[in-house]
Short mmCIF file of C-alpha atoms in Angstrom, two decimals:
data_model
loop_
_atom_site.label_atom_id
_atom_site.label_comp_id
_atom_site.label_asym_id
_atom_site.label_seq_id
_atom_site.Cartn_x
_atom_site.Cartn_y
_atom_site.Cartn_z
CA MET A 1 -16.55 13.28 -2.93
CA TYR A 2 -16.82 10.79 -0.07
CA ALA A 3 -19.72 12.52 1.74
CA HIS A 4 -22.34 10.31 0.10
CA GLY A 5 -20.63 7.11 1.24
CA MET A 6 -20.09 8.62 4.68
CA LEU A 7 -23.86 8.91 5.13
CA LYS A 8 -24.83 5.79 3.16
CA VAL A 9 -22.92 3.41 5.46
CA PRO A 10 -24.96 4.29 8.59
CA TYR A 11 -28.13 4.12 6.52
CA GLU A 12 -27.26 0.58 5.39
CA CYS A 13 -26.52 -0.40 8.98
CA LEU A 14 -29.96 0.86 10.06
CA SER A 15 -31.61 -0.91 7.15
CA LEU A 16 -29.87 -4.20 7.91
CA GLU A 17 -30.77 -4.03 11.60
CA SER A 18 -34.37 -3.21 10.72
CA ARG A 19 -34.68 -6.23 8.41
CA ARG A 20 -33.15 -8.56 10.99
CA LEU A 21 -35.48 -7.30 13.71
CA GLN A 22 -38.52 -7.47 11.46
CA LYS A 23 -37.88 -11.14 10.64
CA LYS A 24 -37.40 -12.01 14.29
CA VAL A 25 -40.51 -10.15 15.46
CA GLU A 26 -42.64 -11.70 12.72
CA LYS A 27 -41.44 -15.18 13.69
CA VAL A 28 -42.11 -14.65 17.40
CA VAL A 29 -45.53 -13.08 16.81
CA SER A 30 -46.51 -15.90 14.45
CA ASN A 31 -45.52 -18.58 16.96
CA SER A 32 -47.27 -16.74 19.80
CA ILE A 33 -50.50 -16.40 17.83
CA ALA A 34 -50.41 -20.08 16.86
CA VAL A 35 -49.97 -21.16 20.50
CA THR A 36 -52.66 -18.86 21.89
CA ASN A 37 -55.14 -19.81 19.14
CA GLY A 38 -54.62 -23.49 19.90
CA LEU A 39 -55.15 -22.93 23.59
CA SER A 40 -58.25 -20.81 22.96
CA ASN A 41 -59.80 -23.52 20.82
CA LYS A 42 -59.24 -26.19 23.49
CA ILE A 43 -60.65 -24.01 26.26
CA ARG A 44 -63.69 -23.16 24.14
CA GLU A 45 -64.27 -26.84 23.49
CA LYS A 46 -64.12 -27.52 27.23
CA GLU A 47 -66.52 -24.73 28.12
CA GLU A 48 -69.02 -25.60 25.39
CA LYS A 49 -68.44 -29.33 25.90
CA VAL A 50 -68.08 -29.83 22.18
CA PRO A 51 -66.41 -33.16 21.32
CA SER A 52 -63.10 -32.83 19.59
CA ALA A 53 -62.12 -34.76 16.46
CA HIS A 54 -59.79 -37.13 18.38
CA SER A 55 -61.78 -37.69 21.58
CA ASP A 56 -64.14 -40.50 20.40
CA GLY A 57 -67.17 -38.33 21.05
CA LYS A 58 -66.20 -37.40 24.60
CA PRO A 59 -65.72 -33.79 25.76
CA ALA A 60 -62.16 -32.49 25.47
CA ASP A 61 -60.12 -32.82 28.63
CA VAL A 62 -57.83 -29.80 28.99
CA ASN A 63 -54.47 -30.28 30.68
CA TRP A 64 -54.15 -26.98 32.54
CA ASP A 65 -50.52 -27.58 33.50
CA LYS A 66 -49.64 -27.88 29.86
CA VAL A 67 -51.65 -24.74 29.07
CA VAL A 68 -49.78 -22.77 31.74
CA GLY A 69 -46.46 -24.15 30.45
CA ASN A 70 -47.24 -23.04 26.90
CA LEU A 71 -48.27 -19.60 28.12
CA GLU A 72 -45.00 -19.33 30.04
CA LYS A 73 -43.10 -20.12 26.83
CA VAL A 74 -45.02 -17.41 25.00
CA LYS A 75 -44.30 -14.98 27.83
CA ASN A 76 -40.57 -15.78 27.72
CA MET A 77 -40.48 -15.33 23.94
CA LEU A 78 -42.20 -11.97 24.16
CA GLN A 79 -39.92 -10.80 26.97
CA ALA A 80 -36.84 -11.83 24.98
CA THR A 81 -38.21 -9.99 21.96
CA LYS A 82 -38.86 -6.89 24.08
CA LYS A 83 -35.26 -7.01 25.30
CA LYS A 84 -34.05 -7.37 21.74
CA LEU A 85 -36.15 -4.39 20.69
CA SER A 86 -34.64 -2.28 23.48
CA GLU A 87 -31.10 -3.23 22.44
CA SER A 88 -31.92 -2.50 18.81
CA ASN A 89 -33.38 0.87 19.79
CA ARG A 90 -30.17 1.83 21.60
CA TYR A 91 -28.11 0.69 18.60
CA ASN A 92 -30.27 2.73 16.22
CA ASN A 93 -29.92 5.79 18.45
CA ARG A 94 -26.12 5.46 18.30
CA ILE A 95 -26.28 5.24 14.51
CA VAL A 96 -28.50 8.33 14.31
CA CYS A 97 -26.11 10.26 16.59
CA LYS A 98 -23.26 9.17 14.34
CA CYS A 99 -25.13 10.53 11.31
CA GLU A 100 -25.63 13.88 13.06
CA LYS A 101 -21.92 14.11 13.86
CA ARG A 102 -21.04 13.27 10.28
CA LEU A 103 -23.35 15.97 8.97
CA SER A 104 -21.65 18.48 11.26
CA PHE A 105 -18.26 17.21 10.12
CA ILE A 106 -19.18 17.69 6.46
CA LYS A 107 -20.51 21.18 7.20
CA ASP A 108 -17.44 22.32 9.17
CA ARG A 109 -14.92 21.26 6.47
CA ASN A 110 -11.92 20.81 8.76
CA ARG A 111 -9.08 19.95 6.35
CA GLU A 112 -6.80 18.45 8.97
CA LYS A 113 -9.47 16.10 10.28
CA GLU A 114 -10.55 15.21 6.75
CA THR A 115 -6.99 14.13 6.01
CA MET A 116 -6.93 11.96 9.12
CA VAL A 117 -10.21 10.34 8.06
CA LEU A 118 -8.76 9.54 4.63
CA ILE A 119 -5.65 7.97 6.17
CA ALA A 120 -7.67 5.93 8.68
CA ASP A 121 -10.04 4.74 5.94
CA HIS A 122 -7.11 3.65 3.76
CA LEU A 123 -5.52 1.73 6.63
CA LEU A 124 -8.79 -0.01 7.47
CA ARG A 125 -9.27 -1.16 3.90
CA HIS A 126 -5.86 -2.81 4.01
CA GLY A 127 -6.36 -4.48 7.38
CA TYR A 128 -4.36 -2.15 9.67
CA ARG A 129 -7.14 -1.80 12.23
CA ASP A 130 -5.07 -0.88 15.29
CA SER A 131 -3.18 1.89 13.48
CA ALA A 132 -6.40 3.28 12.00
CA LYS A 133 -8.13 3.22 15.38
CA LEU A 134 -5.20 5.01 17.03
CA ILE A 135 -5.19 7.75 14.37
CA ALA A 136 -8.97 8.18 14.61
CA GLU A 137 -8.95 8.46 18.41
CA ARG A 138 -6.06 10.93 18.52
CA SER A 139 -7.69 13.09 15.83
CA ASN A 140 -11.18 12.93 17.40
CA VAL A 141 -12.71 11.42 14.26
CA ALA A 142 -13.62 7.99 15.63
CA GLU A 143 -17.33 8.60 14.91
CA ILE A 144 -16.54 9.48 11.29
CA VAL A 145 -14.53 6.36 10.43
CA ASP A 146 -16.46 3.18 9.59
CA ASP A 147 -14.10 0.86 11.40
CA VAL A 148 -16.57 -1.96 12.14
CA VAL A 149 -18.01 -2.14 8.62
CA LEU A 150 -14.68 -1.98 6.79
CA GLU A 151 -13.07 -4.42 9.20
CA ASN A 152 -15.89 -6.90 8.58
CA VAL A 153 -15.47 -6.56 4.79
CA HIS A 154 -11.72 -7.07 5.07
CA HIS A 155 -12.19 -10.10 7.33
CA VAL A 156 -14.61 -11.78 4.92
CA SER A 157 -12.37 -11.11 1.91
CA MET A 158 -9.37 -12.59 3.72
CA GLN A 159 -11.44 -15.65 4.62
CA LEU A 160 -12.28 -16.09 0.94
CA ARG A 161 -8.61 -15.92 0.03
CA ASP A 162 -8.07 -18.63 2.66
CA GLN A 163 -10.73 -20.72 0.82
CA ASN A 164 -13.41 -20.35 3.50
CA LEU A 165 -16.89 -19.58 2.12
CA GLU A 166 -18.94 -19.60 5.31
CA PRO A 167 -18.54 -15.89 6.35
CA ALA A 168 -19.29 -14.69 2.81
CA LEU A 169 -22.39 -16.90 2.47
CA LYS A 170 -23.70 -15.62 5.83
CA TRP A 171 -23.01 -12.04 4.70
CA CYS A 172 -25.01 -12.64 1.54
CA MET A 173 -27.87 -14.30 3.44
CA ASP A 174 -28.30 -11.19 5.63
CA ARG A 175 -28.39 -8.96 2.55
CA LYS A 176 -30.19 -11.22 0.11
CA SER A 177 -32.86 -8.70 -0.89
CA ARG A 178 -30.32 -5.90 -1.43
CA LEU A 179 -28.13 -8.10 -3.63
CA LYS A 180 -31.17 -9.11 -5.67
CA LYS A 181 -32.10 -5.45 -6.26
CA MET A 182 -28.51 -4.75 -7.33
CA ASN A 183 -28.65 -7.72 -9.75
CA SER A 184 -25.44 -8.96 -8.17
CA SER A 185 -23.85 -12.28 -9.14
CA LEU A 186 -21.96 -12.60 -5.84
CA GLU A 187 -24.28 -15.12 -4.18
CA PHE A 188 -24.42 -17.29 -7.30
CA GLU A 189 -20.63 -17.32 -7.64
CA LEU A 190 -20.21 -18.30 -4.00
CA HIS A 191 -22.64 -21.22 -4.37
CA ARG A 192 -20.95 -22.22 -7.61
CA ILE A 193 -17.56 -22.44 -5.90
CA ALA A 194 -19.12 -24.39 -3.00
CA PHE A 195 -20.54 -26.81 -5.58
CA LEU A 196 -17.12 -27.20 -7.24
CA GLN A 197 -15.59 -27.89 -3.83
CA LEU A 198 -17.94 -30.85 -3.40
CA VAL A 199 -17.14 -32.08 -6.91
CA ARG A 200 -13.43 -31.78 -6.29
CA SER A 201 -13.79 -33.77 -3.05
CA GLY A 202 -15.63 -36.58 -4.88
CA LYS A 203 -18.97 -35.95 -3.08
CA HIS A 204 -21.06 -36.13 -6.24
CA GLU A 205 -24.44 -36.91 -4.66
CA GLU A 206 -24.07 -34.01 -2.23
CA ALA A 207 -23.00 -31.80 -5.12
CA VAL A 208 -26.15 -32.65 -7.10
CA TYR A 209 -28.36 -31.95 -4.08
CA TYR A 210 -26.53 -28.66 -3.46
CA ALA A 211 -26.98 -27.63 -7.11
CA LYS A 212 -30.73 -28.35 -6.99
CA LYS A 213 -31.07 -26.27 -3.82
CA HIS A 214 -28.86 -23.27 -4.57
CA LEU A 215 -28.01 -23.12 -8.29
CA ALA A 216 -31.36 -24.08 -9.82
CA GLN A 217 -33.00 -20.89 -8.52
CA HIS A 218 -30.68 -18.86 -10.81
CA LYS A 219 -31.53 -20.80 -13.98
CA ASN A 220 -33.46 -17.91 -15.57
CA ASP A 221 -30.56 -15.46 -15.32
CA ARG A 222 -27.41 -17.61 -15.44
CA PHE A 223 -28.36 -20.76 -17.28
CA GLU A 224 -25.19 -20.85 -19.41
CA ALA A 225 -22.94 -20.61 -16.35
CA ILE A 226 -24.90 -23.41 -14.67
CA LYS A 227 -24.46 -25.68 -17.72
CA LYS A 228 -20.69 -25.14 -17.74
CA THR A 229 -20.53 -25.79 -14.00
CA MET A 230 -22.55 -29.01 -14.23
CA ALA A 231 -20.34 -30.17 -17.11
CA LYS A 232 -17.43 -30.29 -14.68
CA LEU A 233 -19.41 -32.72 -12.54
CA ALA A 234 -19.96 -35.03 -15.52
CA VAL A 235 -16.30 -34.91 -16.56
CA SER A 236 -15.13 -35.49 -12.98
CA THR A 237 -17.42 -38.54 -12.59
CA ARG A 238 -16.15 -40.10 -15.80
CA ARG A 239 -12.52 -39.50 -14.88
CA GLU A 240 -12.95 -41.03 -11.42
CA GLN A 241 -14.45 -44.18 -12.95
CA LYS A 242 -11.49 -44.42 -15.28
CA ASP A 243 -9.05 -43.89 -12.40
CA GLU A 244 -10.73 -46.67 -10.38
CA GLU A 245 -10.35 -49.09 -13.28
CA GLU A 246 -6.69 -48.17 -13.61
CA ASP A 247 -6.20 -48.66 -9.85
CA GLU A 248 -7.62 -52.20 -10.07
CA ASP A 249 -5.27 -53.08 -12.95
CA MET A 250 -2.38 -51.54 -11.04
CA GLU A 251 -3.05 -53.65 -7.93
CA VAL A 252 -2.92 -56.89 -9.97
CA SER A 253 0.49 -56.19 -11.44
CA GLU A 254 1.88 -54.13 -8.56
CA ARG A 255 3.99 -56.89 -7.03
CA SER A 256 5.81 -57.92 -10.20
CA LEU A 257 6.30 -54.46 -11.66
CA LYS A 258 6.68 -52.42 -8.45
CA ARG A 259 10.17 -51.10 -9.12
CA LYS A 260 9.65 -50.48 -12.82
CA ARG A 261 6.43 -48.54 -12.40
CA TYR A 262 7.40 -46.67 -9.22
CA ALA A 263 8.13 -43.40 -11.02
CA LYS A 264 5.16 -43.85 -13.35
CA ASN A 265 2.74 -44.26 -10.44
CA PHE A 266 3.90 -40.95 -8.95
CA ALA A 267 3.42 -39.29 -12.32
CA GLU A 268 -0.17 -40.60 -12.45
CA VAL A 269 -0.86 -39.29 -8.94
CA ASP A 270 0.45 -35.85 -9.95
CA GLU A 271 -1.80 -35.98 -13.01
CA ARG A 272 -4.85 -36.68 -10.86
CA ILE A 273 -4.01 -33.76 -8.56
CA GLU A 274 -3.69 -31.54 -11.61
CA ARG A 275 -7.13 -32.70 -12.79
CA LYS A 276 -8.66 -31.69 -9.45
CA ASP A 277 -6.97 -28.30 -9.67
CA LYS A 278 -8.60 -27.78 -13.05
CA ILE A 279 -12.03 -28.33 -11.49
CA LEU A 280 -11.45 -25.52 -8.97
CA PRO A 281 -8.44 -23.39 -10.03
CA SER A 282 -6.69 -21.42 -7.32
CA TYR A 283 -7.18 -18.09 -9.10
CA LEU A 284 -10.96 -18.38 -8.56
CA TRP A 285 -10.48 -17.58 -4.86
CA GLU A 286 -8.76 -14.29 -5.64
CA GLU A 287 -11.46 -13.44 -8.18
CA ILE A 288 -14.31 -14.15 -5.76
CA ALA A 289 -12.58 -12.13 -3.01
CA THR A 290 -12.22 -9.18 -5.39
CA LEU A 291 -15.85 -9.54 -6.48
CA PHE A 292 -16.96 -9.51 -2.84
CA GLU A 293 -14.98 -6.33 -2.12
CA ASN A 294 -16.43 -4.62 -5.19
CA GLU A 295 -20.02 -5.64 -4.45
CA SER A 296 -19.81 -4.63 -0.79
CA SER A 297 -18.40 -1.24 -1.81
CA ARG A 298 -21.15 -0.81 -4.39
CA MET A 299 -23.80 -1.63 -1.80
CA LEU A 300 -22.39 0.95 0.63
CA SER A 301 -21.84 3.56 -2.12
CA LEU A 302 -18.09 3.43 -1.47
CA SER A 303 -15.40 3.56 -4.11
CA GLN A 304 -13.57 0.32 -4.88
CA GLN A 305 -10.32 2.07 -3.95
CA SER A 306 -9.76 4.15 -0.87
CA THR A 307 -10.51 7.85 -1.20
CA LEU A 308 -6.92 8.67 -0.28
CA GLN A 309 -5.65 6.62 -3.20
CA ILE A 310 -8.12 8.29 -5.57
CA PHE A 311 -6.99 11.75 -4.45
CA LEU A 312 -3.36 10.74 -4.96
CA GLN A 313 -4.13 9.55 -8.46
CA ILE A 314 -5.91 12.81 -9.29
CA GLY A 315 -3.01 14.89 -7.98
CA LEU A 316 -0.32 12.81 -9.67
CA SER A 317 -2.17 12.78 -12.99
CA SER A 318 -2.04 16.58 -13.03
CA LEU A 319 1.76 16.45 -12.56
CA LYS A 320 2.69 13.46 -14.68
CA THR A 321 4.40 14.28 -17.96
CA ARG A 322 6.24 12.18 -20.55
CA SER A 323 9.54 13.44 -19.17
CA CYS A 324 8.88 12.13 -15.66
CA ALA A 325 11.59 9.77 -14.48
CA THR A 326 9.60 6.64 -13.86
CA HIS A 327 7.82 6.88 -17.21
CA SER A 328 10.59 7.93 -19.57
CA ARG A 329 11.48 5.46 -22.31
CA LYS A 330 15.12 5.83 -21.34
CA TYR A 331 14.44 4.95 -17.73
CA LYS A 332 15.80 1.72 -16.28
CA LYS A 333 14.89 0.68 -12.78
CA ASN A 334 18.37 -0.51 -11.82
CA LYS A 335 20.29 2.12 -13.74
CA VAL A 336 22.90 3.71 -11.45
CA LEU A 337 25.82 5.58 -12.95
CA LYS A 338 29.13 5.53 -11.14
CA PRO A 339 30.18 8.94 -9.84
CA ALA A 340 33.08 10.63 -11.49
CA ALA A 341 36.57 10.06 -10.24
CA GLY A 342 37.70 12.45 -7.56
CA ALA A 343 34.24 12.93 -6.04
CA LYS A 344 34.48 14.35 -2.56
CA SER A 345 32.91 12.80 0.51
CA GLY A 346 31.24 14.66 3.38
CA GLU A 347 28.52 16.28 1.27
CA SER A 348 25.28 17.42 2.88
CA GLY A 349 22.29 15.05 3.07
CA GLU A 350 20.17 17.17 0.72
CA GLU A 351 22.95 17.31 -1.87
CA ASN A 352 23.54 13.55 -1.63
CA GLN A 353 19.82 12.92 -2.13
CA SER A 354 19.70 15.21 -5.17
CA LYS A 355 22.74 13.58 -6.71
CA LYS A 356 21.37 10.09 -6.02
CA LEU A 357 18.15 11.03 -7.79
CA LEU A 358 20.07 12.38 -10.74
CA LEU A 359 22.30 9.32 -10.93
CA GLN A 360 19.26 7.04 -10.98
CA ASN A 361 17.70 8.85 -13.90
CA GLU A 362 18.67 11.90 -15.86
CA PHE A 363 15.04 12.95 -16.32
CA ALA A 364 14.17 13.02 -12.60
CA SER A 365 13.18 16.21 -10.79
CA VAL A 366 13.78 16.68 -7.08
CA ASN A 367 10.48 18.52 -6.54
CA CYS A 368 8.24 16.38 -8.76
CA PRO A 369 6.07 13.83 -6.87
CA ALA A 370 5.48 11.93 -10.13
CA CYS A 371 9.23 11.24 -10.30
CA CYS A 372 9.30 9.90 -6.75
CA GLU A 373 9.98 6.18 -6.51
CA ASP A 374 7.48 5.79 -3.63
CA PHE A 375 4.59 6.69 -5.96
CA ALA A 376 5.81 4.59 -8.91
CA GLU A 377 3.04 1.97 -8.59
CA ILE A 378 0.32 4.64 -8.54
CA VAL A 379 1.82 6.86 -11.23
CA LYS A 380 2.16 4.12 -13.84
CA ASN A 381 -1.65 3.67 -13.98
CA VAL A 382 -2.67 7.33 -14.29
CA PRO A 383 -2.90 9.28 -17.57
CA TYR A 384 -0.57 12.06 -18.62
CA SER A 385 -1.52 15.64 -17.84
CA HIS A 386 -2.29 18.13 -20.57
CA TYR A 387 -0.26 21.33 -20.64
CA ALA A 388 -1.05 24.00 -23.21
CA ARG A 389 2.12 25.84 -22.19
CA SER A 390 5.26 24.09 -20.96
CA GLN A 391 7.70 25.24 -18.29
CA LEU A 392 11.35 24.40 -17.89
CA VAL A 393 12.16 23.22 -14.38
CA CYS A 394 15.71 22.72 -13.12
CA ARG A 395 16.22 19.10 -11.98
CA VAL A 396 18.70 20.15 -9.26
CA SER A 397 17.00 23.12 -7.60
CA GLY A 398 13.42 22.43 -8.71
CA GLU A 399 13.01 26.10 -9.72
CA VAL A 400 11.38 27.34 -12.91
CA MET A 401 13.92 28.51 -15.50
CA ASP A 402 12.94 31.90 -16.99
CA GLU A 403 14.57 35.23 -17.79
CA ASN A 404 15.50 35.75 -14.14
CA ASN A 405 16.88 32.25 -13.77
CA PRO A 406 17.97 31.30 -17.32
CA PRO A 407 18.90 27.76 -18.39
CA MET A 408 22.65 27.28 -18.91
CA ALA A 409 24.22 24.51 -20.98
CA LEU A 410 27.49 22.87 -19.93
CA THR A 411 30.06 21.72 -22.43
CA ASN A 412 28.75 18.13 -22.19
CA GLY A 413 25.22 19.25 -23.20
CA GLN A 414 23.59 19.01 -19.77
CA VAL A 415 21.35 21.97 -18.83
CA TYR A 416 20.85 23.46 -15.37
CA SER A 417 19.49 26.75 -14.06
CA MET A 418 21.79 29.64 -13.27
CA ASN A 419 20.85 29.59 -9.58
CA ALA A 420 21.66 25.89 -9.34
CA ILE A 421 25.06 26.42 -11.01
CA ARG A 422 25.94 29.26 -8.66
CA LYS A 423 24.95 27.11 -5.71
CA MET A 424 27.08 24.22 -6.96
CA ILE A 425 30.07 26.54 -7.38
CA LYS A 426 29.69 28.05 -3.90
CA THR A 427 29.45 24.66 -2.20
CA SER A 428 32.38 23.17 -4.09
CA PRO A 429 35.82 23.20 -2.39
CA GLY A 430 38.40 25.66 -3.77
CA GLN A 431 35.81 28.16 -5.00
CA LYS A 432 36.37 30.91 -2.41
CA ASP A 433 37.17 33.56 -5.02
CA TYR A 434 33.97 33.01 -7.01
CA LEU A 435 32.66 36.54 -6.43
CA LYS A 436 35.95 38.16 -7.52
CA PHE A 437 36.68 35.96 -10.50
CA PRO A 438 33.45 34.15 -11.54
CA GLU A 439 34.74 33.37 -15.03
CA ASP A 440 37.59 31.28 -13.59
CA SER A 441 35.28 29.12 -11.44
CA ILE A 442 34.97 25.41 -12.20
CA VAL A 443 31.52 23.86 -12.70
CA LYS A 444 31.23 20.09 -12.24
CA CYS A 445 28.23 18.29 -13.73
CA PRO A 446 26.45 16.31 -10.96
CA LEU A 447 25.27 13.73 -13.48
CA THR A 448 28.43 12.83 -15.40
CA GLY A 449 31.18 14.45 -13.31
CA ASN A 450 32.60 16.44 -16.26
CA GLU A 451 34.15 19.80 -15.39
CA CYS A 452 34.21 23.09 -17.30
CA ARG A 453 34.86 26.78 -16.66
CA PHE A 454 32.07 29.20 -15.85
CA ASN A 455 32.85 31.32 -18.92
CA GLU A 456 32.37 28.25 -21.14
CA LEU A 457 28.71 27.97 -20.24
CA LYS A 458 26.14 28.94 -22.87
CA LYS A 459 22.70 30.40 -22.33
CA VAL A 460 19.90 28.29 -23.78
CA PHE A 461 17.05 29.90 -25.73
CA VAL A 462 13.81 27.97 -26.37
CA LEU A 463 11.82 28.89 -29.47
#
């Protein structure tokens, strides 16, 4: 399921490095050709003694020191480019080796290492870099985990939530062509928020210049969004003019009415702050951070959620039923029944845990992951499983109730398996003669605390 993304991430890294290097080489080569062509023309003029356009008819006088200096600059540029090419070549070789190791990893199908990769990937997506790195190194899967890429994505998204657009804009600039092919709105939304920041700060002229430079190029695709954004500039300008007029009137009468209007002035200031918040609401930062995470995952062919979380959802959806504890209509999060009077202390840890689960909800099962409180947030968003044939499972022992382990009903209507009842009788104090006189044994319900004799139990038949 995650093999495609595992190979697509290195490919995107190679592609990004190739585009960066291509732009740099083209720029250096273009500058070098321009310098050498200029020098060649001047030398040719000197040799042929052809007057130049700015020499008043006299032969061109070549400054050889300047020529040598320009050639030295070209030499330095080419040497720096050669060094950059060597570094890029080493980086590309590491990426190719990583791809080979990942192909071998996918072919070997080592379940234990695959699980470690899923855990490390999940931790990286949530910002736990040190823990993920430690797990990857100890499991020998460091080459399989995309720690640098995922850490960079997490860093940029956190910067967006801290209202810093610079890392995200730089990220988009490096991948401009890829975002355009994907028809992504990420770059436009980032520039739109940057424009609203200028409007909110009162820098209207800078905002107009910024809109002409960055928003106008999207007019064919997102003209309606641009109109709504520019409308906020017009409204903000009009409101600021009105506020300035009110400030002038306030200064005239401030001395005589200072005490009377003290509270009113603060109310007006709060109103102006609220107006600015309407220009750039705080929820936009969370939305743009989520959009960035989704678009970066789409570019790298990664799922928006971690693969571990997806696998958990698949597994829990196959176990979730309408009788699961956390999804029953009778379930209450804080529902805890008081134990019956006379309950004994000193019970085993497993028995205490089972009873605690039963006290929290009468529909819970000790062996059902969908009933576990730790998975409650995941379970509530997954669909119910489809069972063509149901099974009765004892909520105390977790065993299937069938002809060999029949369901038994207590006098209070609660149903448990025969094996669970026998276990409860054996572990209860004062039940030493259970094997000799089973009908005289006392059964205590772990949910309500009611007691009844063993011979009062009734076998349950399901039609």
